[in-house]
Amino acid sequence: MRQPDAGPKPGDHPLLRKIGCFTRLSAAENEALRGALATRRSFEARRPMMSEGERPDTVFAILEGWACRYRVLADGRRQITAFLLPGDLCDSPMFVLEAMDHSVGTLSPVIAAELVQDDILALTEASPRITRALCWDVLVQAAIQREWTVNVGRRDASERMAHLFMELFLRLRAVGLVEDDGFEMPATQSDLADALGITTVHTNRMLQALRASGIVSLERKRLVVRDIGKLRHTAMFDGRYLHLDGEGAHLSANED
Amino acid sequence: MRQPDAGPKPGDHPLLRKIGCFTRLSAAENEALRGALATRRSFEARRPMMSEGERPDTVFAILEGWACRYRVLADGRRQITAFLLPGDLCDSPMFVLEAMDHSVGTLSPVIAAELVQDDILALTEASPRITRALCWDVLVQAAIQREWTVNVGRRDASERMAHLFMELFLRLRAVGLVEDDGFEMPATQSDLADALGITTVHTNRMLQALRASGIVSLERKRLVVRDIGKLRHTAMFDGRYLHLDGEGAHLSANED
DNA sequence: CGCCATTTTGAGTAACTTCAAACTATGTGG
DNA sequence: CCACATAGTTTGAAGTTACTCAAAATGGCG
């Protein structure tokens, strides 16, 4: 439950920190990335960042706060298809697809770095390792998306919730946002419901069940994992899909 | 419901045909791709192509038949997360991720082209347009995955089924495999159930409902769309996520 | 304090599952 | 060509999970 000893230091840039789970970048590469991420943009809580149908020409990297991808059906039903946490890229169209097929909005206040197409081209041309790292992020997000399909398709409500909490716990820990086995969770029960494919009422009941079993607690937007063994067990969690155990986890820095 | 007039001719390679929906390649690019796809491999029906935990060093492009991505939970529950149709790439690890986090298996006999890492590197170095096209395929598969999460999370059983049938219809039509408003569908009701996140029994009942409404028929592994208007309506289908309306749909060939 | 969003509770209902069995195709070996 | 085996489809009835609707309680914030 603790940070790994050789883990990233607090104050690191979340994106660099996450990429560090996959590969070690040289000091020069780190600086190049840090430079490209200099342009900041802030969003208030519960505001759109990109909307369905738009053709954005930038990619955001979340630095602080939570956002989510979602789709709203004609009759108002909403499905959240991803939580975007610090270090995540809102990669979606990646300058290749015609238009956004879903929306992205903030759940909490968000600070994001804005990357324009030229930044990305410059970065990827400068370093194949950065190219691989960005590619890795896209593929991991796709893997997470597959797991969400499994989650919603084949697990019952409490398993789903436990699984989501395990995932959030590990993803946030990877970017240094877990403290004392807990993390800030700006999503409301209604947001969780839309991510889990159940109703708000049922979300509330399942949450109470997890609380009653002493598995998690959730107060004042802070989720604390009380018993990660039980949480992992009720979720039947297998974290391989998060691919958090890349080179970066065991190789030392490689200065070329 | 008919093939578009300027659509791809029969006999085309399904991958080239699908890429043609996105962009026009030059004759030289076409030939390069065709050459790289020369190595064929056959699989019998219901056989594994890649298994969870493996680290494959090749990418398959399906030429004939259906395969699927799936995950099996510890207690045997299975979720199919994608159908892989002719023209689709089994891109998964793309030489970046450590190991397969899911399995791929055939549903029918499959013929696939085998691309090794060097082939892909050679192709992408030779032509940025091919790079973009491969990238496009990855992003479209991700978009489809998001829509599956929406489907399983927020639609009821008959809507889900209708939505899946609409998607299959459009994807297969894009590669020229729809004839007389119908297509070969090797998936069993049990496979459909595992893709839709419902039981086999319920799949059967929903299928009967769609049949009874005169929307589709399914006999001898052939699905016929009898009323695409009603099908689209019950699915509340919006096909933008398939991104089948790229440059290729309206630009003419560009020989450079 | 009072407002609004969010969480919580209760009771009745609908959708889907489970289990078990019968039925129907399709292919195989005699 | 039939008998049999097997995989897949269909049916029925009872059980469970999760939904709906409606209202009450709580919490954060100006």
Short mmCIF file of C-alpha atoms in Angstrom, two decimals, chain A residues 1 158-159 161-163 165-166 209-216 225-237:
data_model
loop_
_atom_site.label_atom_id
_atom_site.label_comp_id
_atom_site.label_asym_id
_atom_site.label_seq_id
_atom_site.Cartn_x
_atom_site.Cartn_y
_atom_site.Cartn_z
CA MET A 1 0.00 0.00 0.00
CA SER A 158 -20.70 -4.56 -6.28
CA GLU A 159 -17.97 -6.29 -8.26
CA MET A 161 -17.68 -0.86 -8.06
CA ALA A 162 -14.87 -2.72 -6.33
CA HIS A 163 -13.10 -3.12 -9.66
CA PHE A 165 -12.01 1.52 -7.07
CA MET A 166 -9.05 -0.86 -7.49
CA ALA A 209 -22.39 -2.62 1.29
CA LEU A 210 -18.68 -2.03 0.64
CA ARG A 211 -18.57 0.31 3.62
CA ALA A 212 -20.38 -2.17 5.85
CA SER A 213 -17.87 -4.89 4.94
CA GLY A 214 -15.06 -2.60 6.01
CA ILE A 215 -13.60 -2.57 2.49
CA VAL A 216 -13.68 1.14 1.70
CA VAL A 225 -9.27 1.70 0.91
CA ARG A 226 -9.58 0.00 4.29
CA ASP A 227 -8.88 -3.56 3.15
CA ILE A 228 -7.22 -3.87 -0.21
CA GLY A 229 -7.14 -7.67 0.01
CA LYS A 230 -10.91 -7.84 0.30
CA LEU A 231 -11.32 -5.13 -2.33
CA ARG A 232 -9.11 -7.01 -4.79
CA HIS A 233 -10.96 -10.21 -3.98
CA THR A 234 -14.48 -8.91 -4.43
CA ALA A 235 -13.41 -7.29 -7.70
CA MET A 236 -11.56 -10.44 -8.81
CA PHE A 237 -9.01 -7.87 -9.83
#
